Amino acid sequence: MSLLEVSDLHVKVADREILNGVNLEVNPGEIHAIMGPNGSGKSTLTNTIAGQEGYIVENGDLRLNGTSLVELEPEERSYAGLFLAFQYPVEIPGVTNMEFLKTAVDSHRKQRGETALSSVEFIKDMRALVTKLDFNPEFLKRGVNESFSGGEKKRNEILQMLCLEPKVALLDETDSGLDIDALQVVAKGINEFRNSNNAVVLVTHYQRLLNHVVPDYVHVLLNGTIVKSGDASLALDLERKGYAWLEQDTSP
Amino acid sequence: MTNNIATTPEELIRKEYTAGFVTDIETETFPPGLSEEVVREISRKKAEPEWLTEWRLDALRRWEKMEEPTWAHVKFPSIDYQAISYFAAPKGDKPKSLDEVDPELLRTYEKLGIPLHEQKILAGVEEEPSQPRVAVDAVFDSVSITTTFKETLKEHGVVFCSFSEAVQSHPDLVKKYLGSVVPKTDNFYAALNSAVFSDGSFVYVPKGVRCPMELSTYFRINAENTGQFERTLIIADEGSYVSYLEGCTAPMRDENQLHAAVVELIALDDAQIKYSTVQNWYPGDENGVGGIYNFVTKRGTCRGARSHISWTQVETGSAITWKYPSVILRGDDSIGEFYSVALTNNRQQADTGTKMTHIGRNTKSTIVSKGISAGHSSNAYRGLVRMNPGARNARNYTQCDSLLIGSECAAHTFPYIESRRQDAIVEHEATTTRVSDDQLFMCRQRGIEPEKAVSMIVNGFCRDVFRELPMEFAVEASKLLEVSLEGAVG
């Protein structure tokens, strides 16, 4: 059984159809990249899977480990093992990263019928994790994304992903706006995360992240449908040729 | 999901106002009404000296000529002052020790989580030496039930007792300082309080003494149709330090009840007073029926050089709050601080803030106000910073933030600045934010349920103020916000 299954997904946002029949199958151990020009529906796809309000599923289904997500609340999808790294992570002033992470981790533990971790234990785990990722430990004491640089915000998403150990991680343009160093740190985090039981879906504009995190499949999303799928070499083709040639292919 | 804040309301369990129970106890209550005779009777009950009876009567005569203030941003039907009873107390003589206290009363405080047994706290200290001890004065309706750790405090020369007791044991201090910070004609409610005040707490910390434990008073309104009019007086002599905490609750009733207290603080040279309040009076139900009218006058005077007064308040209760803890910075180099979290939900109304009056040279004041509005509530910050002509190099910093939850509530800011000096530095920063859909979605995506998410966001918003609270109060305050926000989401 595939981990994430998107079948014939039709989604409306503010009464406009953005996705019209997306199909995607992601198996354990796989990395998928979804590419496409601005406005093709990439963020709509990830937001819909995560259950953002206002994204109305008109038709089709979303399944994680065989369970349909469509009727689930965002937190229930999280418990089911879904993670979304945001394109624009928001600030929560006054709430420290440590506190936020612990609250999230404890919520997940509670769902699994486990007791909350002791603060001492948690802090120890987090320090180890942060060091492994080459983050400054001070990171944990700061307010969630509060006056973080663009790169720091994206790293913070990776940290949250590693903490929550989801089955499927959707990364929405986590590479955009990163300098070379930050890009490598983020890539390291993703490679650290992946194993034969989980899966990663990268939404990206550029080939450059894919040099560090090599995808098994690359899909091109255009005008609300996946028009082409291939292996990692497709990303290189896109880098060279752009999207126009695909647009012509699909026009009726 | 009808509101801006996404959730499923049916999943949310509405918590009760847990302090809303009534203690079934025989009470002696005066019949409703206010007259010279009532004032004399209160004074007689407390065996007060003649001067104090006269002081009360003078206040009453002046109050009769005064009018209720109408400038606050609150609305309520006019109060019939003749329909209120001005004295209520559990029957019988004041208990001499805890053994004599009615078990029903002891149960009440147990239920509220207020420690009246000294040994219990002491036992805790043996295991956890870091845990500070707290002395408690428990005021039930119009009288003080008991005051703990009096003997321990006495060894350090600290006087901590009920106000009525202080009138008997330390008449000179009472006479010298009563009304010296809040004159009896200061305002309508202060005048009313001056005429009919019942119990409250009295603290005197002698020269150079650092009070060895936190002092606290726990106010409980129980009787029906009564008002509570307590009076608190805290004097910190030269070079002394005291931290004082105040908490309050009341039963859930459909009628509004009046609470009009007066608190006076006096800090002499190099003295410091830290006054913290967690106010959780019954706020009324979600339709605005019932609840306490909390009309309180709190003021401190930094009388001595280098003295320091700070007010920290967490206001989550009351149907209406009208309260401006203030500092008069008379001594040179004195410091005044006001840290406030005011949360209103449902139909609650709050008009709260502070006054910083700079008189001495090099005086400094800091104001940090965090207003949180939810439901259909209205929350106003009102503050005055006044730089008098003699206040050379005075400075003030004000930060005033509002957080909105939902779209039916309101936040207002009324800052007044009166500066008579060219060299005064007055800074004012204000922000208004709301708990955004994006914040909430991010939390939920990480598995944090909406109510927990809102309370976490609100707690983060209040962090600057909570930092100022003593440890055990900070925890209580944080929990209180969670309860008060019940039903605010959805």
XYZ file of C-alpha atoms in Angstrom:
742
model
C 0.000 0.000 0.000
C 1.341 3.426 -0.855
C 1.964 5.948 1.921
C 0.315 8.905 0.266
C -2.245 8.536 -2.447
C -3.798 11.487 -4.233
C -6.476 10.379 -6.656
C -8.372 12.519 -9.137
C -8.155 15.510 -6.812
C -10.286 18.519 -7.729
C -9.919 21.555 -5.465
C -11.658 24.914 -5.417
C -10.371 28.016 -3.667
C -12.734 30.994 -3.430
C -15.006 29.345 -6.000
C -12.219 28.943 -8.529
C -11.063 25.499 -9.574
C -7.306 25.354 -9.012
C -6.647 21.623 -9.161
C -8.490 19.515 -11.684
C -7.676 15.865 -11.357
C -4.295 15.439 -9.675
C -3.000 11.889 -9.246
C 0.039 11.085 -7.173
C 1.300 7.956 -5.473
C 4.113 8.097 -2.969
C 5.614 4.916 -1.516
C 7.778 4.420 1.575
C 11.398 5.403 1.064
C 10.660 7.629 -1.931
C 11.433 11.252 -2.600
C 9.170 13.074 -5.036
C 9.708 16.523 -6.433
C 6.830 18.581 -7.726
C 7.823 21.383 -10.028
C 5.904 23.881 -12.034
C 5.624 27.565 -12.798
C 3.984 30.094 -10.467
C 0.238 29.679 -10.227
C 0.242 26.076 -11.400
C -1.320 24.881 -8.131
C 1.692 23.545 -6.200
C 0.896 25.277 -2.897
C -2.793 24.533 -3.345
C -1.916 20.854 -3.460
C 0.149 20.909 -0.253
C -2.299 23.149 1.614
C -5.191 20.916 0.626
C -3.393 17.802 1.809
C -2.665 19.513 5.164
C -6.303 20.654 5.543
C -5.966 24.431 5.341
C -9.309 26.178 5.615
C -10.739 27.481 2.351
C -9.359 24.688 0.183
C -12.459 22.785 -0.836
C -12.122 19.236 -2.127
C -14.754 18.996 -4.857
C -13.891 15.548 -6.034
C -11.358 12.782 -5.539
C -9.566 11.536 -2.458
C -6.462 11.920 -0.314
C -5.211 8.889 1.569
C -2.421 8.523 4.057
C -1.580 4.919 4.869
C -4.972 3.993 3.478
C -6.952 6.440 5.633
C -8.842 9.205 3.880
C -7.751 12.650 5.094
C -10.515 14.673 3.496
C -12.804 14.800 6.536
C -10.024 15.149 9.111
C -9.056 18.303 11.023
C -5.535 19.620 10.423
C -4.313 18.304 13.809
C -5.758 14.864 13.068
C -3.842 14.782 9.807
C -0.757 15.681 11.793
C -1.376 12.759 14.162
C -1.856 10.505 11.144
C 1.739 11.328 10.187
C 1.490 14.267 7.819
C 3.850 17.210 7.993
C 3.880 20.405 5.973
C 6.922 22.686 5.957
C 5.447 26.091 5.182
C 6.532 28.331 2.387
C 6.079 31.343 4.677
C 6.437 30.228 8.320
C 4.660 32.642 10.692
C 5.913 34.138 13.943
C 4.481 33.376 17.357
C 5.942 36.146 19.532
C 6.829 35.278 23.110
C 6.465 31.520 22.659
C 9.916 29.935 22.623
C 10.863 27.374 20.024
C 11.486 24.891 22.816
C 8.035 25.425 24.269
C 6.392 25.166 20.868
C 8.228 21.982 19.962
C 7.477 20.377 23.306
C 3.793 21.252 23.069
C 3.637 19.742 19.584
C 5.575 16.609 20.523
C 3.524 16.116 23.700
C 0.266 16.480 21.732
C 1.430 13.689 19.435
C 2.489 11.531 22.372
C -0.877 12.050 24.018
C -2.603 10.815 20.867
C -0.511 7.691 20.991
C -1.422 7.192 24.632
C 2.060 8.087 25.838
C 2.865 10.415 28.713
C 4.463 13.809 28.156
C 8.255 13.889 28.120
C 9.995 15.461 31.080
C 11.432 18.878 30.272
C 14.928 17.704 31.126
C 14.702 14.763 28.751
C 13.240 16.894 26.004
C 15.816 19.646 26.299
C 18.584 17.044 26.115
C 17.101 15.480 22.973
C 16.635 18.844 21.330
C 20.149 20.033 22.059
C 21.522 16.863 20.477
C 19.311 17.295 17.430
C 20.188 20.940 16.975
C 23.910 20.189 17.200
C 23.609 17.421 14.636
C 21.962 19.877 12.246
C 24.622 22.565 12.774
C 22.114 24.988 14.281
C 23.043 27.357 17.069
C 21.514 26.002 20.342
C 20.343 29.567 21.089
C 17.803 28.858 18.384
C 15.704 26.903 20.857
C 15.354 29.793 23.296
C 14.107 32.314 20.760
C 10.455 33.038 20.051
C 9.010 30.882 17.247
C 10.320 32.513 14.041
C 10.439 35.832 15.929
C 12.779 38.114 13.963
C 14.282 35.073 12.254
C 15.930 35.539 8.870
C 14.327 33.785 5.897
C 16.917 31.027 6.105
C 16.433 30.551 9.849
C 12.699 30.182 9.395
C 13.205 27.420 6.849
C 15.702 25.656 9.100
C 13.172 25.849 11.866
C 10.680 23.973 9.692
C 13.250 21.215 9.191
C 13.838 21.066 12.931
C 10.099 20.661 13.561
C 9.964 17.913 10.954
C 12.766 15.983 12.608
C 11.096 16.373 16.004
C 7.726 15.086 14.917
C 9.039 12.250 12.709
C 6.120 12.238 10.261
C 5.451 9.497 7.731
C 5.043 11.956 4.888
C 6.731 15.364 4.804
C 5.534 17.943 2.302
C 8.107 20.695 1.839
C 6.627 23.752 0.188
C 9.443 25.712 -1.454
C 11.658 25.175 1.531
C 14.634 25.977 -0.689
C 13.476 29.369 -1.959
C 15.316 32.368 -0.591
C 18.169 30.291 0.851
C 21.847 31.040 0.347
C 24.214 28.172 -0.485
C 25.118 27.443 3.146
C 21.527 27.436 4.345
C 20.546 25.267 1.401
C 23.119 22.688 2.416
C 21.952 22.720 6.014
C 18.354 22.199 4.894
C 19.403 19.413 2.522
C 21.347 17.756 5.308
C 18.231 17.859 7.477
C 16.109 16.245 4.775
C 18.667 13.505 4.185
C 18.865 12.992 7.930
C 15.105 12.566 8.038
C 14.561 10.163 5.156
C 14.508 6.451 5.666
C 12.892 3.401 4.110
C 9.646 3.901 6.063
C 8.862 7.530 5.321
C 8.559 9.733 2.272
C 9.309 13.293 1.225
C 7.459 15.444 -1.280
C 9.464 18.510 -2.306
C 7.703 21.376 -3.966
C 10.275 23.518 -5.696
C 10.948 25.943 -8.482
C 14.573 25.108 -8.907
C 16.840 22.237 -9.651
C 19.498 23.298 -7.126
C 18.000 21.603 -4.021
C 17.702 18.437 -6.078
C 21.485 18.297 -6.445
C 21.636 17.705 -2.708
C 18.457 15.690 -2.240
C 18.099 13.425 -5.240
C 14.461 12.642 -6.052
C 13.210 9.293 -7.242
C 10.460 10.979 -9.207
C 9.918 14.430 -10.628
C 6.405 15.616 -11.526
C 5.445 18.701 -13.428
C 2.286 20.434 -12.308
C 0.746 22.728 -14.904
C -2.662 24.401 -14.814
C -3.870 22.163 -12.008
C -2.785 18.739 -13.266
C 0.374 16.710 -13.390
C 1.363 16.777 -17.045
C 4.588 14.870 -16.916
C 6.422 12.549 -14.562
C 9.940 11.222 -14.817
C 13.135 10.559 -12.931
C 15.695 13.083 -11.650
C 16.800 13.884 -15.174
C 13.460 15.562 -15.869
C 14.416 18.307 -13.435
C 17.566 18.968 -15.446
C 15.536 19.142 -18.653
C 13.212 21.662 -17.036
C 16.152 23.712 -15.861
C 17.361 23.879 -19.455
C 14.125 24.176 -21.379
C 11.655 25.803 -18.986
C 7.986 24.807 -18.944
C 6.772 26.178 -22.263
C 7.369 22.961 -24.213
C 5.128 21.087 -21.773
C 2.447 23.706 -22.015
C 2.275 23.162 -25.776
C 2.126 19.412 -25.248
C -0.956 19.667 -23.092
C -2.908 22.286 -24.943
C -5.969 20.675 -26.497
C -16.155 26.645 10.969
C -18.014 29.904 10.924
C -15.573 32.210 12.666
C -12.215 33.553 11.503
C -10.706 31.086 13.891
C -11.117 27.603 12.609
C -12.253 24.895 14.950
C -15.143 22.635 15.694
C -16.912 24.051 18.725
C -18.631 20.773 19.585
C -15.234 19.335 20.384
C -14.498 21.985 22.909
C -15.469 21.273 26.455
C -16.623 24.344 28.289
C -14.995 24.556 31.676
C -16.894 26.064 34.556
C -15.770 29.040 36.595
C -14.380 26.707 39.241
C -14.466 29.252 42.063
C -18.175 29.854 41.543
C -19.527 27.827 44.461
C -21.314 29.206 47.527
C -20.240 28.394 51.076
C -23.221 27.451 53.203
C -22.478 29.213 56.436
C -24.455 31.252 58.923
C -23.773 34.871 58.223
C -24.523 38.046 59.993
C -25.504 40.517 57.324
C -26.602 44.113 57.762
C -29.907 44.954 56.109
C -29.411 46.764 52.802
C -28.902 50.494 52.950
C -26.331 53.145 53.684
C -26.655 55.803 56.375
C -24.670 57.368 59.180
C -26.090 54.678 61.442
C -24.731 51.910 59.229
C -21.294 53.516 59.186
C -21.341 53.923 62.991
C -22.402 50.296 63.332
C -19.505 49.035 61.171
C -17.125 51.150 63.216
C -18.662 49.877 66.474
C -18.406 46.238 65.349
C -14.707 46.753 64.902
C -14.379 48.673 68.185
C -12.702 51.523 66.356
C -11.403 54.645 68.042
C -13.447 57.802 67.816
C -11.180 59.485 65.243
C -11.709 56.662 62.784
C -15.489 56.714 63.203
C -15.399 60.440 62.483
C -13.096 59.871 59.526
C -15.606 57.425 58.070
C -18.547 59.746 58.692
C -16.736 62.627 57.032
C -16.127 60.409 54.007
C -19.801 59.436 53.927
C -20.974 63.065 53.994
C -18.601 63.951 51.189
C -19.551 60.869 49.176
C -23.214 61.832 49.355
C -22.369 65.000 47.442
C -20.263 63.233 44.807
C -21.310 61.729 41.506
C -20.339 58.502 39.851
C -17.626 58.972 37.234
C -18.892 58.476 33.684
C -15.704 58.929 31.678
C -14.729 55.269 31.605
C -15.405 53.268 28.447
C -17.902 50.965 30.170
C -21.670 50.680 30.232
C -23.846 49.430 33.073
C -27.201 50.223 34.627
C -27.005 52.644 37.540
C -26.285 51.102 40.912
C -28.774 51.446 43.754
C -26.475 52.021 46.705
C -29.346 51.617 49.144
C -29.981 48.073 47.890
C -26.538 46.850 48.937
C -25.654 45.425 52.312
C -22.464 46.961 53.654
C -21.420 44.311 56.108
C -21.473 40.517 56.082
C -19.488 38.185 58.289
C -19.627 34.581 59.409
C -21.474 34.455 62.751
C -19.607 34.298 65.999
C -16.449 35.821 67.400
C -13.323 36.033 65.351
C -11.499 32.708 65.761
C -8.316 32.971 67.796
C -6.637 30.075 66.046
C -7.209 27.915 63.020
C -8.785 25.229 65.247
C -11.644 27.578 65.990
C -12.356 28.394 62.356
C -15.607 26.912 61.048
C -14.689 23.726 59.130
C -16.988 24.886 56.332
C -14.743 27.916 55.852
C -11.622 25.789 55.914
C -13.146 23.606 53.217
C -13.852 26.711 51.157
C -10.209 27.732 51.141
C -9.116 24.177 50.529
C -11.359 24.073 47.455
C -9.876 27.339 46.258
C -6.379 25.994 46.802
C -5.417 28.588 49.399
C -3.062 27.246 52.078
C -4.250 28.175 55.564
C -2.215 25.530 57.363
C 1.304 26.699 57.998
C 2.701 23.243 58.632
C 1.558 22.043 55.228
C 3.657 24.597 53.485
C 6.512 24.033 55.906
C 6.468 20.330 55.108
C 6.846 21.219 51.464
C 9.787 23.442 52.284
C 11.745 20.595 53.813
C 11.613 18.675 50.575
C 12.037 21.594 48.264
C 14.100 24.312 49.855
C 13.815 26.442 46.718
C 10.070 26.804 47.119
C 9.291 30.116 48.774
C 6.792 30.247 51.603
C 3.715 32.403 51.405
C 1.914 33.982 54.327
C -1.838 34.341 53.780
C -4.463 36.730 55.096
C -7.864 35.255 54.226
C -10.655 37.798 53.929
C -14.165 36.342 53.712
C -16.852 38.898 52.888
C -16.257 41.736 55.361
C -13.850 40.085 57.780
C -10.462 38.462 57.958
C -10.666 34.767 58.914
C -7.051 34.141 59.690
C -3.544 35.296 58.931
C -0.785 32.720 58.679
C 2.898 32.906 59.618
C 2.286 35.910 61.839
C 4.753 34.694 64.432
C 7.532 33.957 61.930
C 7.089 37.402 60.463
C 7.053 38.994 63.899
C 10.546 37.668 64.527
C 11.682 39.840 61.645
C 9.652 42.784 62.898
C 7.225 42.532 59.972
C 3.619 43.323 60.817
C 1.133 41.424 58.678
C -2.427 41.347 59.935
C -5.960 42.280 59.047
C -6.712 45.971 58.827
C -9.130 45.782 61.767
C -6.422 44.275 63.908
C -3.935 46.952 62.886
C -6.343 49.645 64.028
C -6.071 48.106 67.512
C -2.405 47.081 67.521
C -0.749 49.857 65.485
C -3.106 52.836 65.691
C -0.314 55.387 65.174
C 0.805 53.906 61.861
C -2.788 53.591 60.675
C -3.598 57.148 61.672
C -0.456 58.489 60.037
C -0.855 56.756 56.700
C -4.559 56.019 56.166
C -5.793 58.233 53.345
C -2.341 59.715 52.825
C -2.047 58.264 49.326
C -5.698 57.991 48.331
C -7.522 60.880 50.036
C -11.036 59.988 51.082
C -12.487 62.318 48.445
C -10.173 61.101 45.716
C -13.038 59.706 43.712
C -16.583 58.443 44.148
C -15.698 54.828 44.897
C -12.750 55.695 47.110
C -15.044 57.951 49.158
C -17.597 55.160 49.452
C -14.876 52.777 50.549
C -13.569 55.286 53.110
C -17.010 55.399 54.709
C -17.789 51.685 54.837
C -14.511 49.786 54.417
C -14.466 46.503 56.221
C -11.414 44.292 56.337
C -8.283 44.136 54.292
C -4.627 43.678 55.007
C -2.077 45.775 56.811
C 1.653 45.413 56.281
C 4.525 47.231 57.905
C 8.098 46.295 57.053
C 10.606 47.996 59.350
C 13.817 49.734 58.340
C 16.309 47.618 56.479
C 14.240 44.432 56.624
C 13.792 42.224 53.627
C 10.507 40.443 54.230
C 11.436 36.735 54.448
C 8.415 35.429 52.547
C 5.752 36.486 50.089
C 2.724 38.037 51.749
C -0.668 37.470 50.252
C -4.286 38.273 50.800
C -7.045 36.186 49.410
C -10.375 37.972 49.033
C -13.575 35.972 48.812
C -17.050 37.386 48.352
C -19.637 34.828 49.517
C -22.769 36.515 50.879
C -25.536 37.626 48.569
C -26.451 41.264 47.881
C -23.414 42.528 49.669
C -20.522 44.576 48.516
C -16.924 44.067 49.460
C -15.055 47.176 50.486
C -11.646 46.199 51.665
C -8.823 48.488 52.532
C -5.176 47.570 52.253
C -2.284 49.602 53.565
C 1.346 48.647 53.006
C 4.211 50.644 54.453
C 7.792 49.819 53.539
C 10.167 51.692 55.804
C 13.612 52.839 54.719
C 15.652 50.238 52.880
C 13.061 47.485 53.232
C 11.600 45.100 50.670
C 8.273 43.336 50.430
C 6.474 41.317 47.795
C 2.729 41.136 48.213
C 0.198 39.079 46.274
C -3.529 39.446 46.047
C -6.109 37.006 44.724
C -9.885 37.135 44.558
C -12.911 35.020 43.625
C -16.686 35.064 44.098
C -19.672 32.714 43.606
C -21.648 32.690 40.369
C -24.772 34.760 40.846
C -27.220 36.431 38.505
C -27.001 39.751 40.336
C -24.081 42.088 39.956
C -22.064 42.639 43.102
C -19.953 45.652 43.905
C -16.338 45.462 44.932
C -14.848 48.862 45.709
C -11.466 48.509 47.332
C -8.753 50.981 48.168
C -5.088 50.015 48.303
C -2.419 52.426 49.512
C 1.316 51.751 49.287
C 4.015 53.865 50.878
C 7.689 53.329 50.069
C 10.209 55.374 52.053
C 13.887 55.938 51.141
C 15.418 52.968 49.295
C 12.377 50.793 49.955
C 10.802 48.498 47.402
C 7.232 47.218 47.184
C 6.208 44.655 44.602
C 2.438 44.283 44.463
C 0.944 41.516 42.320
C -2.704 40.812 41.672
C -4.423 37.904 40.032
C -8.006 39.041 39.788
C -10.559 36.340 39.087
C -13.848 37.732 40.342
C -16.876 36.066 38.795
C -17.139 37.609 35.298
C -20.836 36.923 34.657
C -22.170 34.379 32.194
C -21.741 34.424 28.418
C -24.757 36.715 28.041
C -23.377 39.200 30.521
C -25.734 38.290 33.372
C -24.222 38.684 36.829
C -20.606 39.232 37.744
C -18.649 41.602 39.921
C -18.299 45.332 39.367
C -14.674 45.821 40.262
C -14.215 49.544 40.950
C -10.911 49.795 42.680
C -8.510 52.584 43.585
C -4.911 51.462 43.944
C -2.094 53.911 44.368
C 1.412 53.893 45.681
C 3.676 56.722 46.601
C 7.427 56.549 46.241
C 7.857 58.975 49.097
C 11.541 58.368 49.645
C 14.569 58.794 47.438
C 15.463 55.742 45.337
C 12.255 54.000 46.334
C 10.621 51.577 43.953
C 7.007 50.462 43.527
C 5.821 47.984 40.953
C 2.287 46.882 40.207
C 1.750 43.677 38.303
C -1.800 42.679 37.557
C -3.511 39.871 35.727
C -7.154 40.760 35.313
C -9.306 37.976 33.965
C -12.474 38.238 36.037
C -15.239 40.759 36.831
C -18.117 41.902 34.658
C -16.660 45.415 34.722
C -13.174 46.442 35.731
C -12.398 50.065 36.508
C -8.939 50.164 37.911
C -5.768 52.237 37.538
C -2.958 51.195 39.879
C -0.774 54.277 39.985
C 2.494 55.562 41.343
C 3.343 59.017 42.606
C 7.083 59.418 42.088
C 7.883 61.960 44.734
C 11.353 60.874 45.870
C 14.336 61.654 43.661
C 15.545 58.689 41.598
C 12.436 56.716 42.431
C 11.008 54.096 40.074
C 7.405 53.230 39.255
C 6.328 50.228 37.203
C 3.042 48.889 35.923
C 2.774 45.509 34.220
C -0.707 44.470 33.235
C -2.536 41.693 31.469
C -6.246 42.345 31.113
C -8.325 39.675 29.438
C -11.976 40.149 28.592
C -14.259 37.510 27.123
C -18.009 37.203 26.443
C -19.638 40.485 27.596
C -16.920 41.607 30.002
C -15.798 45.229 29.991
C -12.492 46.516 31.249
C -11.204 50.057 31.471
C -7.851 49.754 33.143
C -4.417 51.291 33.087
C -2.241 53.427 35.266
C -1.117 56.915 36.254
C 2.532 57.776 36.687
C 3.026 61.176 38.288
C 6.653 62.319 38.164
C 7.479 64.878 40.831
C 11.041 64.071 41.918
C 14.197 64.385 39.860
C 15.530 61.494 37.757
C 12.345 59.540 38.295
C 11.626 56.650 35.959
C 8.460 54.823 35.091
C 7.716 51.824 32.903
C 4.289 50.765 31.692
C 3.688 47.480 29.910
C 0.037 46.792 29.198
C -1.286 43.731 27.382
C -4.989 43.753 26.588
C -6.654 40.636 25.221
C -10.221 40.830 23.945
C -12.351 37.865 22.971
C -16.065 37.240 22.445
C -18.173 40.430 22.547
C -16.004 42.079 25.155
C -14.524 45.541 25.331
C -11.049 46.212 26.635
C -9.601 49.684 27.126
C -6.189 50.836 28.279
C -6.243 54.284 29.883
C -3.006 55.752 31.088
C -1.686 59.093 32.224
C 1.976 60.042 32.367
C 2.512 63.395 34.025
C 5.867 65.165 34.220
C 5.689 67.925 36.821
C 7.881 71.062 36.595
C 10.330 69.777 39.208
C 10.832 66.391 37.606
C 14.230 67.019 36.081
C 15.414 64.216 33.762
C 12.290 62.195 34.261
C 11.562 59.392 31.847
C 8.744 57.113 30.967
C 8.480 54.182 28.663
C 5.039 52.885 27.728
C 4.262 49.826 25.704
C 0.676 49.060 25.072
C -0.331 45.994 23.071
C -3.752 44.664 22.200
C -4.577 41.193 20.979
C -7.940 40.457 19.405
C -9.511 37.024 19.255
C -12.479 36.798 16.903
C -14.204 39.713 15.212
C -16.883 40.863 17.695
C -14.606 42.300 20.387
C -13.065 45.720 20.790
C -9.797 47.167 22.045
C -9.241 50.840 22.852
C -6.210 52.801 23.949
C -6.439 56.156 25.713
C -2.941 57.372 26.523
C -2.589 60.817 28.080
C 0.767 62.549 28.377
C 1.173 65.822 30.253
C 4.716 67.087 30.291
C 5.742 70.341 31.889
C 9.430 69.743 31.246
C 11.531 70.117 28.135
C 14.021 67.486 29.232
C 11.481 64.783 30.012
C 11.633 61.684 27.838
C 8.316 60.024 27.208
C 8.100 57.066 24.863
C 4.890 55.400 23.827
C 4.578 52.306 21.685
C 1.303 50.647 20.832
C 0.371 47.666 18.711
C -2.827 45.825 17.890
C -2.650 42.295 16.572
C -4.974 39.384 16.279
C -4.499 35.671 16.622
C -4.132 34.995 12.926
C -5.515 32.087 10.924
C -1.980 31.349 9.773
C -0.666 31.075 13.322
C -3.516 28.810 14.261
C -3.101 26.645 11.176
C 0.607 26.295 11.762
C -0.029 25.118 15.334
C -2.727 22.693 14.260
C -0.551 21.308 11.473
C 1.979 20.490 14.190
C -0.715 18.662 16.160
C -1.590 21.387 18.673
C -5.331 21.596 19.231
C -6.963 24.995 18.587
C -7.732 25.847 22.223
C -4.257 24.914 23.323
C -2.854 26.894 20.403
C -4.782 30.045 21.321
C -3.800 29.802 24.944
C -0.165 29.293 23.943
C -0.271 32.309 21.621
C -1.932 34.419 24.330
C 0.600 33.302 26.918
C 3.399 34.276 24.568
C 1.773 37.674 24.115
C 1.731 38.136 27.913
C 5.245 36.883 28.533
C 6.723 40.305 29.376
C 4.187 40.692 32.171
C 4.208 37.114 33.484
C 7.950 37.416 33.899
C 7.265 40.011 36.593
C 5.026 37.732 38.642
C 6.290 35.576 41.501
C 6.719 31.979 40.304
C 3.628 30.341 41.808
C 1.456 33.204 40.639
C 2.802 33.030 37.107
C 1.660 29.425 36.889
C -1.756 30.289 38.284
C -2.093 33.257 35.941
C -1.222 31.163 32.950
C -3.811 28.531 33.917
C -6.381 31.232 34.549
C -5.986 32.546 31.007
C -6.741 29.080 29.695
C -9.965 28.851 31.670
C -11.008 32.387 30.819
C -10.544 31.744 27.139
C -12.828 28.716 27.147
C -15.279 29.135 24.341
C -13.337 32.097 22.907
C -12.340 29.929 19.982
C -15.055 28.902 17.557
